[in-house]
GROMACS .gro file of C-alpha atoms in nm:
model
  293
    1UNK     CA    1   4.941   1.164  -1.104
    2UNK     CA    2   4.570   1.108  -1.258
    3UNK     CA    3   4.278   1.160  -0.997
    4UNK     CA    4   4.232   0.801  -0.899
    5UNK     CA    5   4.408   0.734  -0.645
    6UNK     CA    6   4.590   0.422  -0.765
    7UNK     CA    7   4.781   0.627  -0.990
    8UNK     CA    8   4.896   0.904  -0.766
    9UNK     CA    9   4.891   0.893  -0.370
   10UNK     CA   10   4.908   0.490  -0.368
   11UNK     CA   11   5.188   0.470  -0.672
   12UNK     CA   12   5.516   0.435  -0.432
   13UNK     CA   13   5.685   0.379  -0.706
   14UNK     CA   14   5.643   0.763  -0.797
   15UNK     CA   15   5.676   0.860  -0.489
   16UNK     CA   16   6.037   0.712  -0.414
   17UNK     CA   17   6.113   0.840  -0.776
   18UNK     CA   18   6.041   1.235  -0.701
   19UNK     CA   19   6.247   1.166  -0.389
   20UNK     CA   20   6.565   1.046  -0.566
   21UNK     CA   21   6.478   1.273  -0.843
   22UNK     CA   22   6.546   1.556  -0.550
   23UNK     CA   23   6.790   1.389  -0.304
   24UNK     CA   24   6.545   1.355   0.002
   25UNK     CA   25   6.663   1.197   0.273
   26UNK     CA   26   6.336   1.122   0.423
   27UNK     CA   27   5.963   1.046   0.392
   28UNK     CA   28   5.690   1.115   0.575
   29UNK     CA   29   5.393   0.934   0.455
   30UNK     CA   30   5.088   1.125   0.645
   31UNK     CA   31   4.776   0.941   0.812
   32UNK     CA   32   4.669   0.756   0.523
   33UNK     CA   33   4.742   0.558   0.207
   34UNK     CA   34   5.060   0.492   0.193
   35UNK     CA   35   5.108   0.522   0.606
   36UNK     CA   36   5.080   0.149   0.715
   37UNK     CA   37   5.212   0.016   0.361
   38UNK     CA   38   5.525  -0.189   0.435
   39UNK     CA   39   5.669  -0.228   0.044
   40UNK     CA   40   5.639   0.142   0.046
   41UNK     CA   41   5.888   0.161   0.333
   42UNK     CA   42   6.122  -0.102   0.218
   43UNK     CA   43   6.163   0.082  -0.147
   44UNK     CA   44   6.281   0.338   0.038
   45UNK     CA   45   6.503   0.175   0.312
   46UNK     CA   46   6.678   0.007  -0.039
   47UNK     CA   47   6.752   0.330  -0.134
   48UNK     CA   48   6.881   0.462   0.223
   49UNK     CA   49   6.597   0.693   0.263
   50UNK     CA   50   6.449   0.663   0.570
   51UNK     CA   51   6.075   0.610   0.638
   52UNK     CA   52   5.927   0.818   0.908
   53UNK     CA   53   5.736   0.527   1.080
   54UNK     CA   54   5.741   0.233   1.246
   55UNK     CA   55   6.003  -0.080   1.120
   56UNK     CA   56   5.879  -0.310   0.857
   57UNK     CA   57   5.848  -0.599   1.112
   58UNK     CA   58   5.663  -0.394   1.314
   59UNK     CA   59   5.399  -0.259   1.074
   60UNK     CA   60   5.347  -0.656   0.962
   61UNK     CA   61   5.284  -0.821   1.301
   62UNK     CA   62   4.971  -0.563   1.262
   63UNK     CA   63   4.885  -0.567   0.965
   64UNK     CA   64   4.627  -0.872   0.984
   65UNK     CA   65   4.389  -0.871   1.270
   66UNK     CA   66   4.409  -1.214   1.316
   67UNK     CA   67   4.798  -1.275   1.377
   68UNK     CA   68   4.783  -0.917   1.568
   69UNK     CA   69   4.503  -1.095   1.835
   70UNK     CA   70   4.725  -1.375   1.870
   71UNK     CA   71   4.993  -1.195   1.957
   72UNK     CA   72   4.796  -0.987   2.211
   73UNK     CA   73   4.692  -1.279   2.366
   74UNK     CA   74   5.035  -1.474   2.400
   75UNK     CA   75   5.127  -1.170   2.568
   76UNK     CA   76   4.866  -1.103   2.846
   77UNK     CA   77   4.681  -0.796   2.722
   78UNK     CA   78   4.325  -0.896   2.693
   79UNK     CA   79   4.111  -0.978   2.393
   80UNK     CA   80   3.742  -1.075   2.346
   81UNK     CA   81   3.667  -1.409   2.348
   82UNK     CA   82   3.711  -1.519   1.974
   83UNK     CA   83   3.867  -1.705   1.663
   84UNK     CA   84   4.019  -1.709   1.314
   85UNK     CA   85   3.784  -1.905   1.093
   86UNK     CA   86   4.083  -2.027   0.873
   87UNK     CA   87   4.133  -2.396   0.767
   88UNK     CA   88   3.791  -2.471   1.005
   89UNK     CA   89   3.527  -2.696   0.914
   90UNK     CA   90   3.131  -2.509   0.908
   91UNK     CA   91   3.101  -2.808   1.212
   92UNK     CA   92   3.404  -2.643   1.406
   93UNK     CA   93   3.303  -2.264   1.313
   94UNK     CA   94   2.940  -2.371   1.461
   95UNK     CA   95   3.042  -2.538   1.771
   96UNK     CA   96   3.295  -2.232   1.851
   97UNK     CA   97   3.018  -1.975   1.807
   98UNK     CA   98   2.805  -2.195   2.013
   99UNK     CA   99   3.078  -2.209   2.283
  100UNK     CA  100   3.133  -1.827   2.310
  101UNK     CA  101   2.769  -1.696   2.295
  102UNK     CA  102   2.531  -1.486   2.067
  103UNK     CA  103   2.586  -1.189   1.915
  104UNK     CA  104   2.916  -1.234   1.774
  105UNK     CA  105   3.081  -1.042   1.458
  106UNK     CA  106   3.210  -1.133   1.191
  107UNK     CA  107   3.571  -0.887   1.100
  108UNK     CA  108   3.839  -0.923   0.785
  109UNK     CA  109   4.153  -1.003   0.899
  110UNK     CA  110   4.329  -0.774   0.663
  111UNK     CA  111   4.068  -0.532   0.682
  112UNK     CA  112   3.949  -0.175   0.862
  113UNK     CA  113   3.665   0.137   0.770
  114UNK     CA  114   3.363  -0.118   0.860
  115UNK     CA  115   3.415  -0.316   0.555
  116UNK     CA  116   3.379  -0.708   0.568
  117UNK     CA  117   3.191  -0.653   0.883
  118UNK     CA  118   2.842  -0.848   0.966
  119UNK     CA  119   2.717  -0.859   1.336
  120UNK     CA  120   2.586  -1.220   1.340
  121UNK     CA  121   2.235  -1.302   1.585
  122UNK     CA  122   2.216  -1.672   1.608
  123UNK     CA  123   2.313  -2.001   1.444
  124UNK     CA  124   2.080  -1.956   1.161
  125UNK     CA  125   2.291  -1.637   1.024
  126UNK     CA  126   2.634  -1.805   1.046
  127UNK     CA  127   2.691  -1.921   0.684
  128UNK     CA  128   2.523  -1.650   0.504
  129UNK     CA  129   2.716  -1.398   0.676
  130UNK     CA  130   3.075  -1.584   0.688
  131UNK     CA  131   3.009  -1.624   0.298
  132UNK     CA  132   2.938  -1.238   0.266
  133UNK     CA  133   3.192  -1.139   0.453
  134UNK     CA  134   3.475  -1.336   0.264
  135UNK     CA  135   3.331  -1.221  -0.032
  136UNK     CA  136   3.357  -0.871   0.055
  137UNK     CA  137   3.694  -0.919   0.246
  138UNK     CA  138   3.816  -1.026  -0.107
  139UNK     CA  139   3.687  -0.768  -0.283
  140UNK     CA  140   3.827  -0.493  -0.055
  141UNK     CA  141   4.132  -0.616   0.061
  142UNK     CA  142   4.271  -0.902  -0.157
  143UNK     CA  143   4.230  -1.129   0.127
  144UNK     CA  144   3.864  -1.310   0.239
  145UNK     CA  145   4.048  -1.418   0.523
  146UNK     CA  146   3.804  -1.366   0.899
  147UNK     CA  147   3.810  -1.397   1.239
  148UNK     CA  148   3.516  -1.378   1.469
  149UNK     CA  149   3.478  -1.240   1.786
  150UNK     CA  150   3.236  -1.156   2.073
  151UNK     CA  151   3.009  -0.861   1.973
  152UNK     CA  152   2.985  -0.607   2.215
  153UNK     CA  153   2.614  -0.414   2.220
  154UNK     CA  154   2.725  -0.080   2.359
  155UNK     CA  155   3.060  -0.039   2.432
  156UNK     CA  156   3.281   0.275   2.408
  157UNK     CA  157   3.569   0.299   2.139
  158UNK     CA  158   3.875   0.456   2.353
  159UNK     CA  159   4.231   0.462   2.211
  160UNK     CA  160   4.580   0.520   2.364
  161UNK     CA  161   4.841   0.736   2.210
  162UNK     CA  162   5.200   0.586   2.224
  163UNK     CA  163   5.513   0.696   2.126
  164UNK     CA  164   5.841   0.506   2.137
  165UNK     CA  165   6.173   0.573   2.033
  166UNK     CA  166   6.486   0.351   1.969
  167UNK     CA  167   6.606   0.320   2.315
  168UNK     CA  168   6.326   0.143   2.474
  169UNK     CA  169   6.139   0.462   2.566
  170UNK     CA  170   5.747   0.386   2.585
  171UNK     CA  171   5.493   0.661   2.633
  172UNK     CA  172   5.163   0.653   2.631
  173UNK     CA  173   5.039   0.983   2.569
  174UNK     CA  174   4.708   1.040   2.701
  175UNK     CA  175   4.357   0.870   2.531
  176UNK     CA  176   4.132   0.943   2.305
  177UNK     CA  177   3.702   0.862   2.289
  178UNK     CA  178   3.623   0.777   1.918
  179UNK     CA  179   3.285   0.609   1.998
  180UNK     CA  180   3.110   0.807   1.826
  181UNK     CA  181   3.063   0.715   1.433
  182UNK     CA  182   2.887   0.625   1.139
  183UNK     CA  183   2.915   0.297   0.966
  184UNK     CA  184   3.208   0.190   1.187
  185UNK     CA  185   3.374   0.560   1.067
  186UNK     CA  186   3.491   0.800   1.352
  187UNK     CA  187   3.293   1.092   1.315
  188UNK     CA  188   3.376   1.264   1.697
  189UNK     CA  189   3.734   1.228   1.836
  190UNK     CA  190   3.800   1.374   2.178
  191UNK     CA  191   4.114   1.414   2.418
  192UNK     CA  192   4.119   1.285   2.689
  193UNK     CA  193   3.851   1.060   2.687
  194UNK     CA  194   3.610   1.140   2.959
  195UNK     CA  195   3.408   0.916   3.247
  196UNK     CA  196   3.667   0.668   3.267
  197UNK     CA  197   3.785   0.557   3.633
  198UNK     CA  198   4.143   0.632   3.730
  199UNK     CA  199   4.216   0.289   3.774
  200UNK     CA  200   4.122   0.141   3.436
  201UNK     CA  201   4.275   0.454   3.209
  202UNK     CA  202   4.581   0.347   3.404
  203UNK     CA  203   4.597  -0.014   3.343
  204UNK     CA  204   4.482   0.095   2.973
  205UNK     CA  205   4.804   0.289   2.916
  206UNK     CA  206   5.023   0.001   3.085
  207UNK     CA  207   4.860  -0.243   2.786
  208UNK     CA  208   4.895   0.016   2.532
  209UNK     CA  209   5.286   0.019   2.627
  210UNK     CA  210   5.278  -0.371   2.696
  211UNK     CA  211   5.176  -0.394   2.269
  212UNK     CA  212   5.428  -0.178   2.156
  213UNK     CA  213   5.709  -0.346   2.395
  214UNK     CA  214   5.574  -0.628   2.212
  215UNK     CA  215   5.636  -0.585   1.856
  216UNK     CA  216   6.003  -0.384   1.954
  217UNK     CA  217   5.787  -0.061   1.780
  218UNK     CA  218   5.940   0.315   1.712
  219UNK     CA  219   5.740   0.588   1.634
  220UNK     CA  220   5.368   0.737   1.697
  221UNK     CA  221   5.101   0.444   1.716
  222UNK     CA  222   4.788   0.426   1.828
  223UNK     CA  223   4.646   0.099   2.030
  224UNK     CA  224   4.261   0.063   2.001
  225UNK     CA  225   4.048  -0.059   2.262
  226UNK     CA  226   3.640  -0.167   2.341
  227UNK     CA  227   3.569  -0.074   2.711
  228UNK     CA  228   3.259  -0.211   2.841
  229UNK     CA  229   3.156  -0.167   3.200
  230UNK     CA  230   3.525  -0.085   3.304
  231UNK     CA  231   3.687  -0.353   3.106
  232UNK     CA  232   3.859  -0.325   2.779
  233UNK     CA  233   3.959  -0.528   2.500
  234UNK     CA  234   4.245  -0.509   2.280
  235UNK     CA  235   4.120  -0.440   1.888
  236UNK     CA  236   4.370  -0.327   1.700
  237UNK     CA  237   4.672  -0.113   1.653
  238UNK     CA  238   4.747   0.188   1.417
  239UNK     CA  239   5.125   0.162   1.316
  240UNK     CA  240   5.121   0.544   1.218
  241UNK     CA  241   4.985   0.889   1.312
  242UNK     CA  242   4.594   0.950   1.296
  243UNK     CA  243   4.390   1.180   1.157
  244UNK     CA  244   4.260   1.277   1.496
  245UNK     CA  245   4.646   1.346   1.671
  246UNK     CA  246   4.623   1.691   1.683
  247UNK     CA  247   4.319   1.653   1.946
  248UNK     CA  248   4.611   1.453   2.185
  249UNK     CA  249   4.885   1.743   2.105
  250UNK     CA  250   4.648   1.986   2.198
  251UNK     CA  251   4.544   1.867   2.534
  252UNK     CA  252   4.920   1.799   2.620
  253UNK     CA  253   5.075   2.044   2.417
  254UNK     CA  254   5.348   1.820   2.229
  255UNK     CA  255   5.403   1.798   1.841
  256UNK     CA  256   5.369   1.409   1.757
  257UNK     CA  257   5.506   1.506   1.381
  258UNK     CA  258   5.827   1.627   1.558
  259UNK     CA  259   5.833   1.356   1.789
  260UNK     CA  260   5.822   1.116   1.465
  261UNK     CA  261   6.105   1.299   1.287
  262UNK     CA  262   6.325   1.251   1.568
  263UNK     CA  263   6.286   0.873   1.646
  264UNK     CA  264   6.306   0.875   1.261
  265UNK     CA  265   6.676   1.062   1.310
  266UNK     CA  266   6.743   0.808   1.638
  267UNK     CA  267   6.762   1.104   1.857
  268UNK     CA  268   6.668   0.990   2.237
  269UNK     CA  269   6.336   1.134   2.349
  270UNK     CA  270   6.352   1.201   2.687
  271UNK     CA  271   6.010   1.378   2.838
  272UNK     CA  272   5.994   1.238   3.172
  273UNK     CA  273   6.190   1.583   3.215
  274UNK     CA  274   5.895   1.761   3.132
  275UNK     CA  275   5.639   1.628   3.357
  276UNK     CA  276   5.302   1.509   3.072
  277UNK     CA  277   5.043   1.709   3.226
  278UNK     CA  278   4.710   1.689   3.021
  279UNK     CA  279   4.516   2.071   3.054
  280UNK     CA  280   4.187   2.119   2.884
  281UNK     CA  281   3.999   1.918   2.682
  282UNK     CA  282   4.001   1.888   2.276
  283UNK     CA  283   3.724   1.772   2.024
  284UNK     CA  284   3.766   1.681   1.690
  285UNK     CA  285   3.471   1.652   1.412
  286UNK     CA  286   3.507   1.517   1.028
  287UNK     CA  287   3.229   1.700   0.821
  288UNK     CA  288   3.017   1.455   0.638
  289UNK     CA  289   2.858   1.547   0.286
  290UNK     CA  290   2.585   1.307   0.275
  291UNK     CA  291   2.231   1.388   0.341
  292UNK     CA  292   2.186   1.313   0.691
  293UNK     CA  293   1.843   1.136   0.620
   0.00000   0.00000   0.00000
């Protein structure tokens, strides 16, 4: 397709063509684009070619950050105090800001990469920032629709690697620290994250497994936690691989992209017979061109 990427890595409909076009019996649709994109995966369950990733059901319940916290919190993993702005009065949004506390932010519910994001500092900011947040929500992601949560000042951006298959196996394979970023863009991944007490990276894995149990998920996913003076907060999940796996397979020496292929061909994956032993220590780094000033 052209350069833009509308017309070539996000045009499906191309995609599921050149795959009929050579009789492939399955896609896999990398860390990006097309990865989390559920019409993409239907087009080709319609035409009996399977998706390598997560059920459609699955990927949706994620999809917006607001039904995804909602979720979460029916189901006892913990979230930061918080609330979806939708169908609320400016009288309602004001008294629940009040009620939770300064700073708070301001995310997209359909959104990710930063954007629609506005930290807000007291009562004064609150209608500015809601308005330039929809307004950029819209733009971005079709949908102005927000949520707003407690902001944390300093925390530390840790995430757990899971993998399920399609006999209620649940693994959580190791963590990952992504504090480190630029404009609410990973910029250093590393595996296993370090400095974090035995106790919590345990009960972190146990919630990372308690999500996917959740939403009845298959594949590689990637649950996405704040941790602030040993306690964490559910943010988000990833319903597909990321760009910073290979940090995870090298530390435990698996290959996630295998793993994927064979929940994706419903073979059993069985690797409590190989005992998960993490060895080393793995850092990943994404090469900015900007000038750093």
């Amino acid at each position: 397709g052209e350069s833009s990427a509308e017309k070539s890595y996000l045009n499906y409909k191309k995609i599921v063509q050149v795959a009929l076009e050579n009789n492939v019996d399955a896609v896999h649709p990398g860390y990006g684009f097309l990865s989390e994109n559920p019409k993409f995966a239907m087009e080709l369950k319609k035409r009996n070619i399977k998706f390598i990733g997560p059920s459609v059901s699955a990927m949706k319940s994620m999809s917006l950050k607001n039904n995804a916290r909602s979720m979460m919190e029916k189901a006892g993993v913990p979230v930061l105090p918080g609330f979806s702005t939708d169908s609320l009065s400016h009288t309602k949004i004001m008294d629940k800001c009040d009620a939770i506390g300064f700073p708070l932010i301001i995310k997209a519910s359909a959104g990710g990469g930063g954007k629609g994001m506005y930290v807000i500092n007291n009562r004064e900011e609150i209608k500015l920032k809601i308005e330039a947040a929809k307004r950029e929500a819209l733009s971005s992601f079709g949908n102005d629709s927000i949520l707003i949560e407690k902001y944390l000042k300093k925390p530390r951006h840790i995430e757990v690697q899971i993998l399920a298959d399609n006999y209620d196996n649940i693994y959580a394979l190791s963590d990952r620290d992504c504090s480190i970023q630029r404009r609410h863009q990973k910029v250093i991944e590393e595996a296993p994250a370090p400095n974090i007490k035995p106790e919590v990276r345990k009960e972190m894995a146990l919630q990372a497994k308690n999500v996917a149990k959740n939403i009845s998920y298959s594949g590689a996913g990637t649950i996405e936690f704040l941790l602030e003076k040993d306690n964490f907060y559910f943010m988000e999940m990833n319903t597909r691989l990321q760009v910073e796996h290979p940090v995870t397979e090298l530390v435990l020496g698996l290959d996630l992209v295998e793993l994927q292929i064979k929940v994706a061909n419903n073979e059993e994956i069985n690797l409590d017979n190989q005992i998960i032993k993490i060895k080393g220590h793995a850092i990943e780094a994404r090469v900015y061109a900007e000038v750093p000033e």
